[in-house]
Amino acid sequence: MVEIEQLKQELKRINAEAARIRELAVEKRAEFGRQINAKRQEVLKNIALAEKALLDVEVEPIDVTAWSGINEKMPEFYPTEMGSSHPLMAEMERVCDIYQRMGFDVVEARQLDDEFHMFDALNFPKEHPARDGYDTFRTEEGLIPPAHTSTMQHRVLKQYQKQLDETGRLAVVVPGRVYRNEDVDATHEHTFYQCEGVYVSKDCNMGQMLGILREFFEKYYEQKLNIRTQPGYFPFTEPSLEFLIEKPKSLGGKKGDYLEMLGCGMIHPNVLKMAGIDPNEYHGFAWGGGIDRLVMLRFGLSDVRYFESGNLNFLREF
Ligand code: DAH
């Protein structure tokens, strides 16, 4: 700053001196003008340089992508520890990534839904006891925090109809947070995560579905797996199956130790029809399973309650 002030004073002096040109003899004016001008240019250049140096020092570039506080000049506010993704979110990303590589689109589920998408659109008969099996919470307005990601099936079937017409195929997975009003223990949470899969084409079959599921679980656990199915019941699939994998040795499993990982089946014609898809032209399969259980097996966790506990010691393990 001081330097700039001095340079500006000097510029004033030069300008005052330049005014004396009129007092000079005509033949001396040209030379005088050249000299004065050279001095003036020199000083102007130095002022510009000094101003630029000032800018460089006083205006540090800020990182607009930085987290809160990092751009402030108060070291005591700097975060001392970086946060990290919750293990369930990080694993959910891995899950979606595997399906995306297989050609599936990802559509996120919602956290508040209604009776129609929870039950009617999934072919649950009105007043059917199967509706009670889902232990749904309800808001005072009668809305439902979804008890499974299947609530999204109807929306996905409708949303992708144009693509189905154009490509003859629809392949979507739906990760989501789900809620059930049940007693909490080491293997049950009121809040957990699921991932739904929906596939529709003219000629798909159960064998393809089992192939996709095997591929997914083998990618997720990074090894070959033994799989098994057993009959299941869901109003929105016919036939319905439960899909099991043999707990891998590397994850503490013994031979014949099968774990149920998800429910699946061929999409019921009524579900397709309700979404405006002709079941005589198209077939589909769908599946849905818990993410928490998937992740617990991968990391050898014995209690699902850790996930929602907010326990930093637990979270720091990841
Ligand atoms: N929504 C079922 C549940 O949470 C799981 C399920 C079963 C999803 C069969 C599906 C399916 O898409 O086809 O218990």
Coordinates of C-alpha atoms and ligand atoms in Angstrom, one line a residue:
M1 CA 0.0 0.0 0.0
V2 CA 2.7 2.4 1.0
E3 CA 4.6 1.7 -2.2
I4 CA 1.5 2.5 -4.3
E5 CA 0.9 5.8 -2.5
Q6 CA 4.5 6.8 -3.1
L7 CA 4.2 5.9 -6.8
K8 CA 1.1 7.9 -7.1
Q9 CA 2.8 10.9 -5.6
E10 CA 5.5 10.5 -8.1
L11 CA 3.0 10.4 -10.9
K12 CA 1.6 13.7 -9.7
R13 CA 5.0 15.2 -9.7
I14 CA 5.7 14.0 -13.2
N15 CA 2.3 15.4 -14.4
A16 CA 3.1 18.7 -12.8
E17 CA 6.5 18.7 -14.4
A18 CA 5.0 17.9 -17.8
A19 CA 2.9 21.1 -17.6
R20 CA 6.1 23.0 -17.7
I21 CA 6.4 22.0 -21.4
R22 CA 4.8 25.3 -22.4
E23 CA 7.6 27.3 -20.8
L24 CA 10.2 25.6 -22.9
A25 CA 11.6 26.8 -26.3
V26 CA 9.7 25.1 -29.1
E27 CA 12.7 23.1 -30.4
K28 CA 13.3 21.6 -26.9
R29 CA 9.7 20.5 -26.3
A30 CA 9.8 17.2 -28.3
E31 CA 12.8 15.8 -26.5
F32 CA 11.3 17.0 -23.1
G33 CA 8.0 15.3 -23.9
R34 CA 9.7 12.0 -24.8
Q35 CA 11.6 12.0 -21.5
I36 CA 8.6 12.9 -19.4
N37 CA 6.5 10.3 -21.1
A38 CA 9.0 7.6 -20.6
K39 CA 9.1 8.4 -16.9
R40 CA 5.3 8.4 -16.7
Q41 CA 5.1 5.0 -18.4
E42 CA 7.6 3.6 -16.0
V43 CA 5.7 4.8 -13.0
L44 CA 2.4 3.6 -14.4
K45 CA 3.8 0.2 -15.0
N46 CA 5.1 0.0 -11.4
I47 CA 1.8 1.0 -10.0
A48 CA 0.1 -1.7 -12.0
L49 CA 2.6 -4.3 -10.8
A50 CA 2.2 -3.2 -7.2
E51 CA -1.6 -3.4 -7.4
K52 CA -1.4 -6.8 -8.9
A53 CA 1.0 -8.0 -6.2
L54 CA -1.5 -6.6 -3.6
L55 CA -4.3 -8.6 -5.2
D56 CA -2.2 -11.8 -5.1
V57 CA -1.5 -11.4 -1.5
E58 CA -4.9 -10.3 -0.1
V59 CA -7.3 -12.3 -2.2
E60 CA -6.5 -16.0 -1.8
P61 CA -8.4 -18.2 -4.0
I62 CA -11.2 -20.0 -2.2
D63 CA -12.2 -23.6 -2.6
V64 CA -15.9 -23.5 -3.4
T65 CA -16.2 -27.2 -3.0
A66 CA -14.7 -27.3 0.5
W67 CA -16.7 -28.2 3.5
S68 CA -17.9 -25.6 6.0
G69 CA -15.2 -23.6 7.7
I70 CA -12.3 -24.5 5.5
N71 CA -12.2 -21.1 3.7
E72 CA -12.3 -19.2 6.9
K73 CA -9.0 -18.0 8.4
M74 CA -9.7 -19.5 11.8
P75 CA -7.6 -22.7 12.2
E76 CA -9.5 -23.7 15.4
F77 CA -12.6 -24.2 13.3
Y78 CA -11.0 -26.5 10.8
P79 CA -12.5 -29.9 11.0
T80 CA -10.0 -32.2 12.6
E81 CA -11.6 -35.4 11.2
M82 CA -13.2 -36.1 7.8
G83 CA -16.6 -37.8 7.9
S84 CA -17.4 -40.8 5.8
S85 CA -20.3 -42.6 4.2
H86 CA -22.4 -44.7 6.5
P87 CA -21.5 -48.4 5.8
L88 CA -25.1 -49.1 4.6
M89 CA -24.9 -46.2 2.1
A90 CA -21.5 -47.2 0.9
E91 CA -22.7 -50.8 0.4
M92 CA -25.9 -49.7 -1.2
E93 CA -23.8 -47.9 -3.8
R94 CA -21.8 -51.1 -4.4
V95 CA -25.1 -53.0 -4.8
C96 CA -26.4 -50.5 -7.4
D97 CA -23.1 -50.4 -9.1
I98 CA -23.2 -54.2 -9.7
Y99 CA -26.7 -54.0 -11.1
Q100 CA -25.9 -51.0 -13.3
R101 CA -23.0 -52.9 -14.8
M102 CA -25.5 -55.6 -15.7
G103 CA -27.7 -53.0 -17.5
F104 CA -30.2 -52.0 -14.8
D105 CA -31.3 -48.4 -14.3
V106 CA -31.5 -47.1 -10.7
V107 CA -34.7 -45.4 -9.4
E108 CA -34.8 -44.3 -5.8
A109 CA -37.7 -45.3 -3.6
R110 CA -39.7 -42.7 -1.6
Q111 CA -40.0 -42.6 2.1
L112 CA -43.7 -41.9 2.3
D113 CA -46.2 -43.8 0.2
D114 CA -49.9 -44.8 0.2
E115 CA -52.3 -47.7 0.5
F116 CA -52.6 -48.1 -3.3
H117 CA -48.9 -48.5 -4.0
M118 CA -48.2 -50.5 -0.8
F119 CA -51.0 -53.0 -1.4
D120 CA -53.6 -52.5 -4.2
A121 CA -51.2 -52.1 -7.1
L122 CA -49.4 -55.2 -5.8
N123 CA -52.5 -57.4 -6.1
F124 CA -53.2 -57.7 -2.3
P125 CA -56.9 -58.4 -2.1
K126 CA -58.8 -55.8 -0.1
E127 CA -59.0 -56.8 3.6
H128 CA -56.6 -59.7 2.9
P129 CA -54.6 -60.9 6.0
A130 CA -51.4 -60.6 4.0
R131 CA -51.7 -56.8 4.4
D132 CA -51.3 -57.2 8.2
G133 CA -48.1 -59.3 7.6
Y134 CA -46.2 -56.2 6.7
D135 CA -46.6 -54.4 10.1
T136 CA -47.0 -51.0 8.4
F137 CA -46.7 -47.8 10.2
R138 CA -49.3 -45.2 9.2
T139 CA -49.4 -41.4 9.5
E140 CA -52.5 -39.7 10.9
E141 CA -53.4 -38.8 7.3
G142 CA -53.4 -42.6 6.5
L143 CA -50.1 -42.5 4.5
I144 CA -47.7 -45.3 4.8
P145 CA -43.9 -45.2 5.3
P146 CA -43.2 -48.0 2.8
A147 CA -42.7 -51.5 4.4
H148 CA -41.0 -52.8 1.3
T149 CA -39.5 -51.3 -1.9
S150 CA -42.1 -53.2 -3.9
T151 CA -44.3 -50.1 -3.5
M152 CA -42.3 -48.7 -6.4
Q153 CA -43.1 -51.5 -8.8
H154 CA -46.2 -49.9 -10.2
R155 CA -44.5 -46.6 -10.7
V156 CA -41.5 -48.2 -12.4
L157 CA -43.7 -50.2 -14.7
K158 CA -45.5 -47.1 -15.8
Q159 CA -42.5 -44.8 -16.0
Y160 CA -40.6 -47.2 -18.2
Q161 CA -43.4 -48.1 -20.6
K162 CA -42.0 -46.0 -23.5
Q163 CA -38.6 -47.7 -23.1
L164 CA -40.4 -51.1 -23.0
D165 CA -42.2 -50.3 -26.3
E166 CA -39.0 -49.1 -27.9
T167 CA -36.5 -51.7 -26.7
G168 CA -38.8 -54.6 -25.7
R169 CA -37.1 -54.6 -22.3
L170 CA -37.3 -52.9 -18.9
A171 CA -34.6 -53.4 -16.2
V172 CA -34.6 -51.3 -13.1
V173 CA -33.4 -51.6 -9.5
V174 CA -34.9 -49.6 -6.7
P175 CA -32.9 -49.0 -3.5
G176 CA -34.9 -47.6 -0.6
R177 CA -35.4 -47.2 3.1
V178 CA -38.3 -49.2 4.6
Y179 CA -40.1 -49.2 7.9
R180 CA -41.9 -51.9 9.9
N181 CA -43.7 -51.7 13.2
E182 CA -42.1 -54.7 14.8
D183 CA -40.2 -55.5 17.9
V184 CA -36.5 -54.6 17.6
D185 CA -33.9 -57.2 18.3
A186 CA -30.5 -58.3 17.0
T187 CA -32.0 -59.3 13.6
H188 CA -35.0 -57.0 13.3
E189 CA -35.0 -53.2 13.0
H190 CA -38.0 -50.9 12.5
T191 CA -36.0 -49.0 9.9
F192 CA -33.9 -50.9 7.3
Y193 CA -33.0 -50.9 3.6
Q194 CA -34.1 -53.0 0.7
C195 CA -33.3 -53.2 -3.0
E196 CA -36.0 -54.2 -5.5
G197 CA -35.4 -55.5 -9.0
V198 CA -37.9 -55.3 -11.8
Y199 CA -37.4 -56.9 -15.2
V200 CA -39.9 -57.1 -18.1
S201 CA -39.6 -58.4 -21.6
K202 CA -41.6 -60.5 -24.1
D203 CA -39.8 -63.8 -23.3
C204 CA -38.0 -63.6 -20.0
N205 CA -38.2 -66.5 -17.6
M206 CA -37.4 -67.7 -14.1
G207 CA -34.0 -69.2 -15.2
Q208 CA -32.8 -65.7 -16.3
M209 CA -33.9 -64.3 -13.0
L210 CA -31.9 -66.9 -11.0
G211 CA -29.0 -66.2 -13.3
I212 CA -29.1 -62.5 -12.6
L213 CA -29.4 -63.1 -8.8
R214 CA -26.6 -65.6 -8.7
E215 CA -24.4 -63.2 -10.7
F216 CA -25.3 -60.4 -8.3
F217 CA -24.5 -62.3 -5.1
E218 CA -21.3 -63.7 -6.5
K219 CA -20.1 -60.2 -7.5
Y220 CA -21.1 -58.8 -4.2
Y221 CA -19.3 -61.5 -2.1
E222 CA -16.5 -61.8 -4.6
Q223 CA -16.7 -65.6 -4.9
K224 CA -18.6 -68.5 -6.4
L225 CA -21.7 -69.4 -4.3
N226 CA -24.1 -72.3 -3.9
I227 CA -27.7 -71.1 -4.3
R228 CA -31.0 -72.7 -3.5
T229 CA -34.7 -71.7 -3.9
Q230 CA -37.7 -72.6 -1.9
P231 CA -41.4 -71.9 -2.5
G232 CA -42.7 -68.6 -1.1
Y233 CA -45.9 -66.6 -1.2
F234 CA -46.3 -63.0 -2.3
P235 CA -49.5 -61.7 -3.9
F236 CA -47.5 -59.8 -6.5
T237 CA -45.6 -62.8 -7.9
E238 CA -46.8 -66.1 -9.3
P239 CA -45.0 -68.4 -8.8
S240 CA -43.1 -66.9 -5.8
L241 CA -39.8 -68.1 -4.5
E242 CA -37.4 -67.4 -1.7
F243 CA -33.8 -67.2 -2.8
L244 CA -31.0 -68.6 -0.5
I245 CA -27.3 -68.7 -0.6
E246 CA -25.0 -71.0 1.2
K247 CA -23.0 -69.0 3.8
P248 CA -19.5 -68.9 2.4
K249 CA -16.7 -70.6 4.4
S250 CA -14.7 -67.4 4.3
L251 CA -17.5 -65.7 6.1
G252 CA -17.8 -68.3 8.8
G253 CA -20.3 -70.6 7.1
K254 CA -20.5 -74.4 7.4
K255 CA -21.7 -76.7 4.7
G256 CA -25.5 -76.7 4.3
D257 CA -25.8 -73.3 6.2
Y258 CA -28.3 -71.6 3.9
L259 CA -29.5 -68.0 4.4
E260 CA -32.6 -66.6 2.9
M261 CA -31.5 -63.4 1.1
L262 CA -34.6 -62.3 -0.8
G263 CA -38.1 -62.9 -2.1
C264 CA -38.7 -63.2 -5.9
G265 CA -40.9 -64.5 -8.6
M266 CA -42.6 -63.9 -11.9
I267 CA -44.6 -60.7 -11.8
H268 CA -48.3 -61.5 -11.3
P269 CA -50.3 -60.7 -14.5
N270 CA -52.6 -58.4 -12.5
V271 CA -49.7 -56.2 -11.4
L272 CA -48.7 -55.8 -15.1
K273 CA -52.3 -55.1 -16.1
M274 CA -52.8 -52.5 -13.4
A275 CA -49.8 -50.6 -14.7
G276 CA -51.1 -50.8 -18.3
I277 CA -48.8 -53.6 -19.6
D278 CA -50.5 -56.4 -21.5
P279 CA -49.6 -59.7 -19.7
N280 CA -50.3 -61.6 -22.9
E281 CA -47.5 -59.7 -24.6
Y282 CA -45.0 -59.2 -21.8
H283 CA -43.7 -61.2 -18.8
G284 CA -41.6 -60.0 -15.9
F285 CA -39.8 -61.0 -12.9
A286 CA -39.1 -59.1 -9.7
W287 CA -37.2 -59.5 -6.5
G288 CA -36.7 -57.6 -3.2
G289 CA -34.3 -58.2 -0.3
G290 CA -32.8 -56.5 2.7
I291 CA -29.5 -54.7 2.4
D292 CA -28.7 -54.7 6.1
R293 CA -28.6 -58.5 6.2
L294 CA -26.4 -58.6 3.1
V295 CA -24.0 -56.2 4.6
M296 CA -24.0 -57.9 8.0
L297 CA -22.9 -61.1 6.4
R298 CA -20.1 -59.4 4.4
F299 CA -18.6 -57.8 7.5
G300 CA -19.5 -60.5 10.1
L301 CA -21.8 -58.3 12.1
S302 CA -24.1 -59.9 14.6
D303 CA -26.5 -57.1 15.5
V304 CA -28.5 -55.1 13.0
R305 CA -29.1 -52.4 15.6
Y306 CA -25.6 -51.0 15.2
F307 CA -26.6 -49.5 11.9
E308 CA -29.1 -47.0 13.3
S309 CA -27.3 -46.6 16.6
G310 CA -25.2 -43.5 15.7
N311 CA -22.4 -45.2 17.6
L312 CA -19.2 -43.5 16.3
N313 CA -17.0 -46.3 17.4
F314 CA -18.9 -48.7 15.3
L315 CA -19.0 -46.3 12.3
R316 CA -15.2 -45.7 12.5
E317 CA -14.6 -49.4 11.9
F318 CA -15.5 -48.9 8.3
Ligands
DAH1 N1 -41.4 -57.1 -0.9 C1 -41.1 -58.4 -0.4 C2 -40.8 -58.3 1.1 O1 -40.3 -57.3 1.5 C3 -40.0 -59.1 -1.1 C4 -40.3 -59.4 -2.5 C5 -40.8 -60.6 -2.9 C6 -40.1 -58.5 -3.5 C7 -41.1 -61.0 -4.1 C8 -40.4 -58.8 -4.9 C9 -40.9 -60.0 -5.2 O2 -40.2 -57.9 -5.9 O3 -41.1 -60.3 -6.4 O4 -41.1 -59.2 1.8

